[in-house]
Structure formats: C-alpha cells, structure tokens
C-alpha cells in the first residue's frame, strides 16, 4: 500500500462513521461511547451522592437531637422509627454503614473515577474512544446491577448491612449477631462483588487506553496530570480490588458454607459455634489492603483534576510537573504498604505497628510536595475564580488541613487514644471525603461545557462553593474536639457514659445543623447542572482558554471525538503565559514552528523533528478498523 | 448556653460571608467591569477568600478555647501522660503548618486574582525549592516517628512481673471481668465450649483447672490499685469489641479466638480524680469502640482506682466464682473436688439466700434438661 493511500484511508473511514446512526437504546443506554458512559456514571454518582449524603443528615439528626421526636419521619422510614418515635438503633448502624459504603464506593470511586476517567482519557490523549468500548459498557452495567442490588437492600425488612462500611467479621459473618448481618449483608457482598468486577473492567480499559491509544506526539511526559492521576488510580484499583474480592468471597464462604476463615471460638445466642482456627484479623488485613489504596483511588483523580484546573485558571504552568508525577507514583506505591495503620490496636504484633507507623509517615512527604506545588502554582498567577477553580483551591485547603491530622493518627502511640473516635471521622471526612467530592465538583464545573455543549451558571457555582466549603469546615473542624474528648464513633447516642453525656451536646447539635444546611446547599448544584443541560448558555469551543486536547474537538464531539484526523501533539499541556507568546496559552497541538516568538532554545531545537511527525495517528481506532 | 450562642454566631458569620459575596456581586454588576463571561465576580471571591481566612482563624481559635474545658482531663495513667504530651506537641507543630499553608493558599488567591491583560509568571519548576520542601517534612516526620516509636515500644513492651492480671471479656452487650483470686493469684484456664449462660458460666471458666477455683468475676466494675501496673488480658466471646478507657488512654480490641493484652499504670485514684475535678460523681469508665451491634453504645463498665488498702480489702471481700455457683462443683474432676470444697459454701448453713436461690435455679435448669 502506498503512503498516499494510508493517509487517505482513515479520512474515508471517518466520513463513514459520521453517518452511522445508532438506535436510541444503543446510543444512549447500552452505549459504547466513552462520553455517554461517563455521563451515565455521573448521573448515577449524583443519585448515590444525594442518597448517601441524605443518610448522613438522618443520622446527624439522631446525634444532634437525640431527644427529638422523629414521628414525622415515619412516612419515610416506616418501622425504623420505633413506637417511642425514636430512630431504631439497628437502623442507625445501617445508616452509617450504608453512608460509608455508598460514599466511598458508589460516589467517590464510580462517580468520580468512572465519570472523569471515561470522559477525559480519550479526549485528552487524543483517542477516538476507549480501547474496548464493549468492556467499558459492560463495566457500567455491572456497576448498574451492583447499584440496583445495593439499593434494593435498603428496603428489606431486616435492613441493609450494618456492621460499619468495613464489615468486620464476626459481626458481619453471623446473622444471629445483628439483623444487618442477615439478608442485607448477603446483598452487600453480592453487590460489592459485582462492583469490583465493574471496577476491574473499567480499570483495565483505562490503563490499556492510556498506554496504547495516545495520539502521535503524546509522549508520557506530555500527558496532562489528570491522565497520570487516572492511570495511577486504575493501576491501584487493579491491584487492590481483587484482594477485597477475595476477602468478600471468604466471608461469603464463612456465612453460607460453614468455613472458618474469620471465625474462631465463638459463643453467641446461647450456642458455641463449631468454628475454630479462623482469624478476624485476617479479614482486616485483606480489607485494608484494598481499603487504604482505596483512599488514594478516590483522592488521586481529584488531585489530577485539581492540577489541571489550577494550572488553567492560574494561567500558569503547574509547578513541578515531574515532581507531581513522581509524588503521585510515590503515594501510590506507599499506599500498598501502609494498610495496617488502620489496625494498630487490633492486637496485631506491635512490631508491625512500628513498621507501619514509619511507612505511613513517609507518605506525608509526597503529599506535602503536592500541596506546596499547588500553592506555588497559585503564586503570581492571574487567578480566574471559576467555580472549578474555587473548588480546586478549596480542595488544596482541605487536603492540607485533613492530611495533617493523618500524621497524628499514623503515629501508633497517639492512635491508641484516637482510634475509632470522632477525631478519625473528622480526619478522613476532610481529607478523603470532602477533598474528593471537591474534585468531583471541580471536574463537573470545568468539563461541563465539553460534556453538554453548554455553560453552567458561574455565580450559582460560586455560591455553591462558598456554602459547601464553609459548611465542610463547620461540620468537620469541631468534630476534632469531640474526638479529642474521646467520643467513640458509631455510637447511637452518648447518654450511657459520664464522659460523653454531659458535654458537647450543643456542638453535636451545631454540627448537625451545619450538615443539614450544607446538604441543602447541594441542591443549588443540582439545579445548576440539570437546568444548564437543557437551558444553559451555548458553550464556546474553549471556554477556559485551556491548552489540552479535549478543547480542540467540536463543541459537541460526536462518535470518534474529532472530525477528520486526530490532532498531533507537540508540547506539554501547561504552556500558559509563556513569555513572548501572543496568547496566554498555547494548545498542545500547536507546533513549535508556529510559536518561534516564545520558544525556549531546547524547544527551537525540536522544530527540526516536527517534519518526522506522522501525518495521521497510528493509534487511530477508526483507521485500524479500515484494515 | 453562652457556648451555644457562640456556636450559632459562627453560622451567622458564614451567612455574613454570603451576604458580602452577594453585595460585591451586585456592585460589580453596577460597575459593569466584568461584562465578559470568562471571569465573573473576581473581586467578590477574592474578598471572600480573605474573609474566610480571617474569620476561619478567629473561629478556629475561639472554638478551640471554648471546647478545651470539655476535653478529657489530664491522663490518669503513666503512658497516657507521655502520649498526651506527644499529641499536643504534634498538634502544635501541625497547627503551625496548617495555618501557614492555608494563609498562603487564600492570600495568594486574593493577591493574584484575575486582572484583564495581566501576564502571569511562567514558572514551571525549581529543583532547589522542591528539594527544600521534600527535606523539611522529612526531618519533621523523622522526629515524630522517632518519638512515636519510642512511646509505642514502651507501651507495647511486656508487662512487669508484678502486674495485677485482670481478664476482661467483651460480649453482646457488656464487659465481664475476671480476677485471678487472692489464694493463688493465677487465672484459671477457659474454653469457649464451656460457656453456658444459663448455668452462669459466662466466661467458659474451666473448672478442671484448679487455678480457677479462687477466680472471681464481676460484670459491672473493675477495681485496680493506684500505682501498680495492671495487665488486661482481653478477649471476646462473640464478635469484635474494643476495650477503651478514655481517661487512661487505653484501647485494645477484643477478638474472638485471639486473646490480646494491654498494660498500664493508673496514677490517680477515683477519689483523687473526683476531688481534682470537683465532680463528686466522677467515675473512670470503660467503653467499647469496635462496633458490635445494637447495644454497642451502652457497654459501660466502671473502673475504680483505689489505694492499696481499699483494693486489698475489696479483693478479700469478693466471692470466688465457684462460691457463687456451688452447683458447678459437678464440673470439677473428682481428684480436685477436695481442693474445690473449701470454696463451696457449707450446705448446712445456707445463711446467704441468694446462693440458695441460685442453687435451686441451677437444679431446676438441670432437671428441665
């Protein structure tokens, strides 16, 4: 085949794709298009977030107003409101468990990573779609079935799983120990098994796509930090989720097939069980081998999004691009060898505690580097307060404030007192929950124009930010005090103990009010999203004046993202405010030969290589389809 | 009450921020400076950054000062004093870091807010800076790890030989305590298969071990002697529990099938603590911090720290488990029955009606079976 034919072939193919019209259910429901799948994840994530956060408001009512009569909730909760108009203690535990499960897995893993890895990976690396559109579709629908099962479990008569989101056996293994360990726990395990399959299918796809489908010129050191973050996140998930699957499978065996992986020497409900030789600690090791990387699975995409948004809206290159990548890799590596810091007081060998304390505190170093790099990026920038930028700035603040208390908790000697108190709750809600949620908000505000071709209302977005940001601090900052006072978490009420019953009732009330208001504030966001999808102002091609590839697609990118050839990439993604340049940003697809006025000497030297650039992307999926 | 009012004022401060934001917005709208969609409400948000920083700092300091009174009192155990000191030292260090970083974030956000046509500084990297802020946290972390490691290994070291051994067992939903007794000061063996709530053997005490004859149990309080090391032998019989003694800074999980331990030296008697705190009803308490089911929030056990005299006296007053449940003599092997006999209350003098009652109940249950 001659060179000319090779060049022409993809264009012909691309034309054919333009005319391909799929039936509605193939285009919008069982879609293989990464953009549609991303939106599906986003909508499901938002749905779960409302439910999960709503649950937290419910149990905050219980914690803030323990004496209140909750009869008015009867239409909603039915039998879970007792005859004395109180919240059923078992349902309280179910609420905290489901809140944790939903927020960690369904919102911050699927909602965040699912939305933005799917949406941005092909668009930012210059690919037509994911490596396997079919697997991608399968990933979403596994997640969907998993969601349906988890959702169903909320409504069964014995209630959903209720042993805490960590579902430690034996409590979770023994139906006689708690009503939440009956059918609810079975459904939790089935749902999570499907969820893990979904996460693996998605993760393999993300990794493969980033490695194989980058457009010409898009070398690894020209990848936007978002892509680096998604890639590392996917690798983390791929290594750690199967371990949770194994933990869940063994638990299923213990529950239904009489094995004793986690059970030993148990006497319950007047009966000594035959199980001997198992270890509940084994489950905790397996669980946290996922559980800790999971923290970074939810946080790294948020940090990736933040990197991109802060650079774009500071009109400055991200400071220390390489340091950012190395610190993410460092965090990801360390994430696998710090899990037992959740287990300092489980009776684990104290020597292991020392080792894990040491490894845990090392993780503060790459985290600190990231924080300082964000701050330096702000320094002498020209900061545009788009809602996305505000959420990114807020994220850095939360990441630092919440991360610092991690240094206390990672210290095994100090963790003795603070473990399983509200200090821990405050810590991880700020650094992992709120920070990651801020990443989600930043992402939606920033890429909404690309997703829906319309703009969101910026003023509403800014109000939403300040309400949420102040709200998060009002909720979780005082929670540290309650933790220092020794209040244990997962307590239905604090009236049984002298050390808890006479203090902080007003502070708990305050936190509950702040939580309810912050939750209410999220409806501004919801309104903004759904109104703007239909009625928002039409988006320009590149509303944030950003230099990454997704903004070179049409306003509403169709199947295959680019019309005609995929653009080539000549430079890194952060050429903002380059001295001498005519604009304050230079898109990645602009060759150095066109920017001679702003090139650095080493960049001028690269001009000679530009003529070697292929005239088409060798990884173009449409093109390979032609052969 | 003042406290509640103060807290509510934070809410109003937050609302005030919102109002400022709104007003600024309207002003900007009037001036018509920012007609472009690209950068809206620049000044309003920049000011909000500063306002947040200032009010946030005030709020943090003020809320801390007013919450301090409700923190746990000074640690009542030897190791607790060490970890408390370490905690507040680390906390101080981290607060400084937190303030510096947050000030930088919001000051920069305000200072470098968008101005049309302004050129940002192209500043992609600086190896020296990166090295500095890698090395400084490294040194701080090394210091914290070192102090933390020392405290941790001390706390987790083996208990002194003379430590008072006490077994504490978690069950749904309460703590059970067993003392090794006054005669042999040795805890008898146990086996979960021997647990029988109807017979009263909640612990699964193995009566074929003669060390268990003088063991006594309690389900509402634990007594310890001030200044003397206490070694808690911790276990659970159904699901996970966790022994938490907030005032002693003690926490350790209770795991079915895997006994754990924790030792500490109580340094202040309950009476002394009551006097110091000015609370005549104050009690040390033991709570559960590992979710264990419906009654998780109510697993309370009183801890009484007393001087040597009172402690010895209390110990001497306790009736061994076997005395409380004389019908269980049937579980004692024949060769040890003679040794066990002295713990069985004399049958001809049933002065203690409760024992008699228990006996009848015991016999009654047996006959039903």
CSV table of C-alpha atoms in Angstrom, one decimal, chain A residues 253-562:
chain,number,residue,atom,x,y,z
A,253,UNK,CA,-17.9,-18.9,52.4
A,254,UNK,CA,-18.0,-18.3,56.2
A,255,UNK,CA,-21.5,-17.1,56.1
A,256,UNK,CA,-23.0,-19.7,53.8
A,257,UNK,CA,-20.7,-22.8,53.5
A,258,UNK,CA,-19.6,-23.3,57.1
A,259,UNK,CA,-15.9,-22.4,56.7
A,260,UNK,CA,-13.9,-20.8,59.4
A,261,UNK,CA,-11.7,-18.3,57.7
A,262,UNK,CA,-12.6,-15.5,60.0
A,263,UNK,CA,-14.3,-17.4,62.8
A,264,UNK,CA,-12.9,-19.0,65.9
A,265,UNK,CA,-14.1,-19.8,69.4
A,266,UNK,CA,-17.4,-18.1,69.3
A,267,UNK,CA,-20.3,-18.4,71.7
A,268,UNK,CA,-23.4,-16.5,70.6
A,269,UNK,CA,-27.1,-16.6,71.4
A,270,UNK,CA,-26.6,-19.4,73.8
A,271,UNK,CA,-24.7,-21.6,71.5
A,272,UNK,CA,-21.0,-22.4,71.0
A,273,UNK,CA,-20.2,-22.4,67.3
A,274,UNK,CA,-18.1,-25.2,65.8
A,275,UNK,CA,-15.8,-22.9,64.0
A,276,UNK,CA,-12.2,-22.8,65.2
A,277,UNK,CA,-8.9,-21.7,63.8
A,278,UNK,CA,-10.0,-18.7,61.8
A,279,UNK,CA,-8.9,-15.1,62.4
A,280,UNK,CA,-11.0,-12.0,62.3
A,281,UNK,CA,-7.7,-10.1,61.9
A,282,UNK,CA,-7.1,-11.8,58.5
A,283,UNK,CA,-10.2,-10.1,57.2
A,284,UNK,CA,-8.9,-6.8,58.4
A,285,UNK,CA,-5.6,-7.3,56.6
A,286,UNK,CA,-7.4,-8.2,53.4
A,287,UNK,CA,-9.9,-5.4,53.7
A,288,UNK,CA,-7.4,-2.7,54.4
A,289,UNK,CA,-5.1,-4.0,51.7
A,290,UNK,CA,-7.8,-2.6,49.4
A,291,UNK,CA,-9.1,-0.1,52.0
A,292,UNK,CA,-6.0,2.0,52.1
A,293,UNK,CA,-5.3,2.2,48.4
A,294,UNK,CA,-9.0,2.9,48.1
A,295,UNK,CA,-8.3,6.2,49.9
A,296,UNK,CA,-6.0,7.1,47.0
A,297,UNK,CA,-8.3,5.6,44.4
A,298,UNK,CA,-10.8,8.3,45.4
A,299,UNK,CA,-8.3,11.0,46.1
A,300,UNK,CA,-5.8,10.8,43.2
A,301,UNK,CA,-8.4,11.6,40.4
A,302,UNK,CA,-9.5,14.6,42.4
A,303,UNK,CA,-5.9,15.7,42.7
A,304,UNK,CA,-5.4,15.2,39.0
A,305,UNK,CA,-8.4,17.3,38.2
A,306,UNK,CA,-7.2,19.9,40.6
A,307,UNK,CA,-3.8,20.0,38.9
A,308,UNK,CA,-5.4,20.7,35.6
A,309,UNK,CA,-7.9,23.2,36.8
A,310,UNK,CA,-5.4,25.2,39.0
A,311,UNK,CA,-2.9,25.4,36.2
A,312,UNK,CA,-5.6,26.5,33.7
A,313,UNK,CA,-7.2,29.1,35.9
A,314,UNK,CA,-4.0,30.5,37.4
A,315,UNK,CA,-2.9,30.9,33.8
A,316,UNK,CA,0.4,29.3,34.8
A,317,UNK,CA,2.1,26.0,34.2
A,318,UNK,CA,1.6,23.6,37.0
A,319,UNK,CA,4.6,24.0,39.2
A,320,UNK,CA,6.9,20.9,39.3
A,321,UNK,CA,5.2,18.8,36.6
A,322,UNK,CA,7.6,16.0,37.1
A,323,UNK,CA,7.6,16.3,40.9
A,324,UNK,CA,3.8,16.0,40.7
A,325,UNK,CA,4.1,12.7,38.7
A,326,UNK,CA,6.8,11.3,41.0
A,327,UNK,CA,4.9,12.2,44.1
A,328,UNK,CA,1.7,10.5,42.7
A,329,UNK,CA,3.7,7.4,41.9
A,330,UNK,CA,5.3,7.6,45.4
A,331,UNK,CA,1.9,7.9,47.1
A,332,UNK,CA,0.6,5.1,45.0
A,333,UNK,CA,3.5,2.8,45.9
A,334,UNK,CA,3.3,3.7,49.6
A,335,UNK,CA,-0.5,3.2,49.5
A,336,UNK,CA,0.1,-0.5,49.3
A,337,UNK,CA,2.4,-0.8,52.3
A,338,UNK,CA,0.6,1.3,54.9
A,339,UNK,CA,-2.7,-0.6,55.3
A,340,UNK,CA,-2.1,-1.8,58.8
A,341,UNK,CA,-2.1,1.7,60.3
A,342,UNK,CA,-5.8,1.1,60.5
A,343,UNK,CA,-5.1,-1.8,62.8
A,344,UNK,CA,-2.7,-0.5,65.4
A,345,UNK,CA,-4.9,-1.6,68.3
A,346,UNK,CA,-6.4,-4.8,66.8
A,347,UNK,CA,-3.9,-6.9,68.7
A,348,UNK,CA,-1.6,-7.1,65.7
A,349,UNK,CA,2.0,-7.6,66.6
A,350,UNK,CA,3.3,-4.3,68.0
A,351,UNK,CA,6.5,-4.6,65.9
A,352,UNK,CA,4.3,-4.5,62.8
A,353,UNK,CA,2.8,-1.4,64.3
A,354,UNK,CA,6.2,0.3,64.4
A,355,UNK,CA,6.9,-0.6,60.8
A,356,UNK,CA,3.6,0.6,59.5
A,357,UNK,CA,3.9,3.9,61.5
A,358,UNK,CA,7.2,4.5,59.8
A,359,UNK,CA,5.8,3.8,56.3
A,360,UNK,CA,2.7,5.8,57.0
A,361,UNK,CA,4.5,8.9,58.0
A,362,UNK,CA,6.7,8.7,54.8
A,363,UNK,CA,3.5,9.2,52.8
A,364,UNK,CA,3.3,12.7,54.2
A,365,UNK,CA,6.3,13.7,52.2
A,366,UNK,CA,5.0,13.3,48.7
A,367,UNK,CA,1.7,14.7,49.9
A,368,UNK,CA,3.4,17.8,51.2
A,369,UNK,CA,5.3,18.2,47.9
A,370,UNK,CA,1.9,18.1,46.1
A,371,UNK,CA,0.4,20.7,48.4
A,372,UNK,CA,3.4,23.1,48.1
A,373,UNK,CA,3.4,22.7,44.3
A,374,UNK,CA,-0.2,23.7,44.1
A,375,UNK,CA,0.5,26.8,46.2
A,376,UNK,CA,3.4,27.7,44.1
A,377,UNK,CA,1.3,27.4,41.0
A,378,UNK,CA,-1.1,30.0,42.5
A,379,UNK,CA,1.8,32.3,43.3
A,380,UNK,CA,2.0,35.2,40.8
A,381,UNK,CA,-0.8,33.7,38.7
A,382,UNK,CA,-3.7,35.5,37.2
A,383,UNK,CA,-6.3,33.6,39.0
A,384,UNK,CA,-9.8,33.3,37.5
A,385,UNK,CA,-12.3,32.2,40.1
A,386,UNK,CA,-14.3,29.9,38.0
A,387,UNK,CA,-16.4,27.5,40.2
A,388,UNK,CA,-14.0,24.7,39.2
A,389,UNK,CA,-11.0,26.8,40.4
A,390,UNK,CA,-12.7,27.7,43.7
A,391,UNK,CA,-13.4,24.0,44.3
A,392,UNK,CA,-9.8,23.2,43.4
A,393,UNK,CA,-8.4,25.8,45.8
A,394,UNK,CA,-10.8,24.5,48.4
A,395,UNK,CA,-9.6,21.0,47.8
A,396,UNK,CA,-6.0,22.0,48.4
A,397,UNK,CA,-7.0,23.6,51.7
A,398,UNK,CA,-9.0,20.6,52.8
A,399,UNK,CA,-6.2,18.2,51.6
A,400,UNK,CA,-3.7,20.0,53.8
A,401,UNK,CA,-6.0,20.5,56.9
A,402,UNK,CA,-7.3,17.0,56.8
A,403,UNK,CA,-4.0,15.4,55.8
A,404,UNK,CA,-2.1,17.0,58.7
A,405,UNK,CA,-4.2,15.2,61.3
A,406,UNK,CA,-3.3,12.0,59.5
A,407,UNK,CA,0.2,12.5,60.8
A,408,UNK,CA,-1.2,12.2,64.3
A,409,UNK,CA,-3.3,9.2,63.5
A,410,UNK,CA,-0.5,7.5,61.6
A,411,UNK,CA,1.5,7.6,64.8
A,412,UNK,CA,0.7,4.4,66.5
A,413,UNK,CA,1.3,5.7,70.1
A,414,UNK,CA,-1.2,8.5,69.5
A,415,UNK,CA,-3.6,6.3,67.6
A,416,UNK,CA,-4.2,4.3,70.8
A,417,UNK,CA,-6.4,7.0,72.2
A,418,UNK,CA,-7.8,8.4,69.0
A,419,UNK,CA,-8.6,5.2,67.1
A,420,UNK,CA,-12.3,4.9,66.3
A,421,UNK,CA,-13.1,8.3,67.9
A,422,UNK,CA,-14.6,11.3,66.1
A,423,UNK,CA,-11.0,12.5,65.5
A,424,UNK,CA,-10.7,9.9,62.9
A,425,UNK,CA,-14.1,10.7,61.5
A,426,UNK,CA,-13.1,14.4,61.2
A,427,UNK,CA,-9.8,13.5,59.6
A,428,UNK,CA,-10.9,11.2,56.8
A,429,UNK,CA,-14.0,13.2,56.0
A,430,UNK,CA,-11.9,16.3,55.3
A,431,UNK,CA,-9.0,14.7,53.5
A,432,UNK,CA,-10.7,11.9,51.7
A,433,UNK,CA,-14.5,12.6,51.6
A,434,UNK,CA,-14.7,16.3,51.2
A,435,UNK,CA,-11.5,16.7,49.2
A,436,UNK,CA,-12.5,14.1,46.7
A,437,UNK,CA,-16.0,15.4,46.5
A,438,UNK,CA,-14.5,18.8,45.7
A,439,UNK,CA,-12.5,17.1,42.9
A,440,UNK,CA,-15.8,15.9,41.5
A,441,UNK,CA,-17.4,19.3,41.7
A,442,UNK,CA,-14.3,20.9,40.1
A,443,UNK,CA,-14.4,18.4,37.3
A,444,UNK,CA,-18.1,18.8,36.6
A,445,UNK,CA,-17.9,22.6,36.6
A,446,UNK,CA,-14.8,22.6,34.4
A,447,UNK,CA,-15.8,20.0,31.8
A,448,UNK,CA,-19.5,20.6,31.8
A,449,UNK,CA,-19.2,22.7,28.6
A,450,UNK,CA,-17.4,19.7,26.9
A,451,UNK,CA,-19.9,17.2,28.2
A,452,UNK,CA,-23.1,19.1,27.3
A,453,UNK,CA,-22.0,21.8,25.0
A,454,UNK,CA,-23.5,24.4,27.4
A,455,UNK,CA,-22.2,26.6,30.2
A,456,UNK,CA,-23.2,26.3,33.8
A,457,UNK,CA,-24.1,29.4,35.7
A,458,UNK,CA,-20.8,30.7,37.3
A,459,UNK,CA,-22.4,32.8,40.0
A,460,UNK,CA,-24.5,30.0,41.2
A,461,UNK,CA,-21.4,27.8,41.1
A,462,UNK,CA,-19.5,30.3,43.3
A,463,UNK,CA,-22.3,30.5,45.8
A,464,UNK,CA,-22.4,26.7,45.8
A,465,UNK,CA,-18.7,26.6,46.5
A,466,UNK,CA,-18.7,29.0,49.5
A,467,UNK,CA,-21.7,27.4,51.0
A,468,UNK,CA,-20.1,23.9,50.7
A,469,UNK,CA,-16.6,25.0,51.7
A,470,UNK,CA,-17.7,26.9,54.8
A,471,UNK,CA,-20.1,24.1,55.6
A,472,UNK,CA,-17.5,21.4,55.4
A,473,UNK,CA,-15.3,23.3,57.8
A,474,UNK,CA,-18.2,24.0,60.2
A,475,UNK,CA,-19.1,20.3,60.2
A,476,UNK,CA,-15.7,18.6,60.5
A,477,UNK,CA,-13.5,21.1,62.2
A,478,UNK,CA,-15.3,21.0,65.5
A,479,UNK,CA,-15.5,17.2,65.2
A,480,UNK,CA,-11.9,17.1,66.1
A,481,UNK,CA,-12.7,18.4,69.5
A,482,UNK,CA,-15.3,15.8,70.1
A,483,UNK,CA,-12.7,13.2,69.1
A,484,UNK,CA,-10.1,14.7,71.5
A,485,UNK,CA,-12.8,14.4,74.2
A,486,UNK,CA,-12.8,10.6,73.4
A,487,UNK,CA,-16.3,10.3,71.9
A,488,UNK,CA,-16.3,6.9,70.1
A,489,UNK,CA,-17.7,6.7,66.6
A,490,UNK,CA,-20.7,4.6,65.5
A,491,UNK,CA,-22.5,5.4,68.8
A,492,UNK,CA,-26.2,5.7,68.6
A,493,UNK,CA,-26.2,8.1,71.5
A,494,UNK,CA,-23.9,9.4,74.1
A,495,UNK,CA,-26.0,9.1,77.2
A,496,UNK,CA,-24.6,5.9,78.6
A,497,UNK,CA,-21.3,7.3,79.7
A,498,UNK,CA,-20.4,10.0,82.1
A,499,UNK,CA,-17.5,11.2,79.9
A,500,UNK,CA,-19.8,11.8,76.9
A,501,UNK,CA,-23.2,12.6,78.3
A,502,UNK,CA,-22.5,15.9,79.9
A,503,UNK,CA,-20.5,17.6,77.1
A,504,UNK,CA,-20.7,18.7,73.5
A,505,UNK,CA,-24.4,18.1,73.1
A,506,UNK,CA,-24.6,21.7,71.8
A,507,UNK,CA,-21.6,21.1,69.5
A,508,UNK,CA,-23.2,18.0,68.1
A,509,UNK,CA,-26.4,19.9,67.5
A,510,UNK,CA,-24.4,22.6,65.7
A,511,UNK,CA,-22.6,20.0,63.5
A,512,UNK,CA,-26.0,18.5,62.6
A,513,UNK,CA,-27.4,21.9,61.6
A,514,UNK,CA,-24.3,22.7,59.6
A,515,UNK,CA,-24.6,19.3,57.9
A,516,UNK,CA,-28.2,19.8,57.0
A,517,UNK,CA,-27.6,23.2,55.6
A,518,UNK,CA,-24.6,22.1,53.6
A,519,UNK,CA,-26.6,19.2,52.2
A,520,UNK,CA,-29.4,21.6,51.3
A,521,UNK,CA,-26.8,23.8,49.5
A,522,UNK,CA,-26.0,21.0,47.2
A,523,UNK,CA,-29.4,21.5,45.5
A,524,UNK,CA,-28.0,24.7,44.0
A,525,UNK,CA,-25.5,22.5,42.2
A,526,UNK,CA,-28.2,20.0,41.2
A,527,UNK,CA,-30.4,22.8,39.8
A,528,UNK,CA,-27.4,24.3,38.0
A,529,UNK,CA,-26.5,21.0,36.4
A,530,UNK,CA,-29.9,20.0,35.2
A,531,UNK,CA,-31.0,23.4,34.2
A,532,UNK,CA,-27.8,24.1,32.3
A,533,UNK,CA,-28.0,20.7,30.4
A,534,UNK,CA,-31.1,22.0,28.7
A,535,UNK,CA,-31.1,25.7,29.1
A,536,UNK,CA,-27.5,26.7,29.7
A,537,UNK,CA,-25.8,29.3,27.5
A,538,UNK,CA,-24.2,27.7,24.5
A,539,UNK,CA,-20.6,26.9,25.2
A,540,UNK,CA,-17.7,28.4,23.1
A,541,UNK,CA,-15.1,26.0,21.8
A,542,UNK,CA,-12.6,26.6,24.6
A,543,UNK,CA,-14.4,28.5,27.4
A,544,UNK,CA,-11.5,28.3,29.9
A,545,UNK,CA,-8.8,29.0,27.4
A,546,UNK,CA,-7.2,25.7,28.1
A,547,UNK,CA,-4.4,24.1,26.2
A,548,UNK,CA,-5.3,20.4,26.5
A,549,UNK,CA,-6.6,18.4,23.5
A,550,UNK,CA,-10.3,18.0,24.5
A,551,UNK,CA,-10.9,21.6,23.6
A,552,UNK,CA,-9.8,21.0,20.0
A,553,UNK,CA,-12.9,18.8,19.4
A,554,UNK,CA,-16.2,20.3,18.2
A,555,UNK,CA,-18.4,21.9,20.9
A,556,UNK,CA,-20.5,18.7,20.9
A,557,UNK,CA,-18.0,16.0,20.0
A,558,UNK,CA,-19.6,13.1,18.2
A,559,UNK,CA,-18.7,9.5,17.9
A,560,UNK,CA,-14.9,9.4,17.5
A,561,UNK,CA,-14.5,12.8,19.1
A,562,UNK,CA,-12.6,14.6,16.2
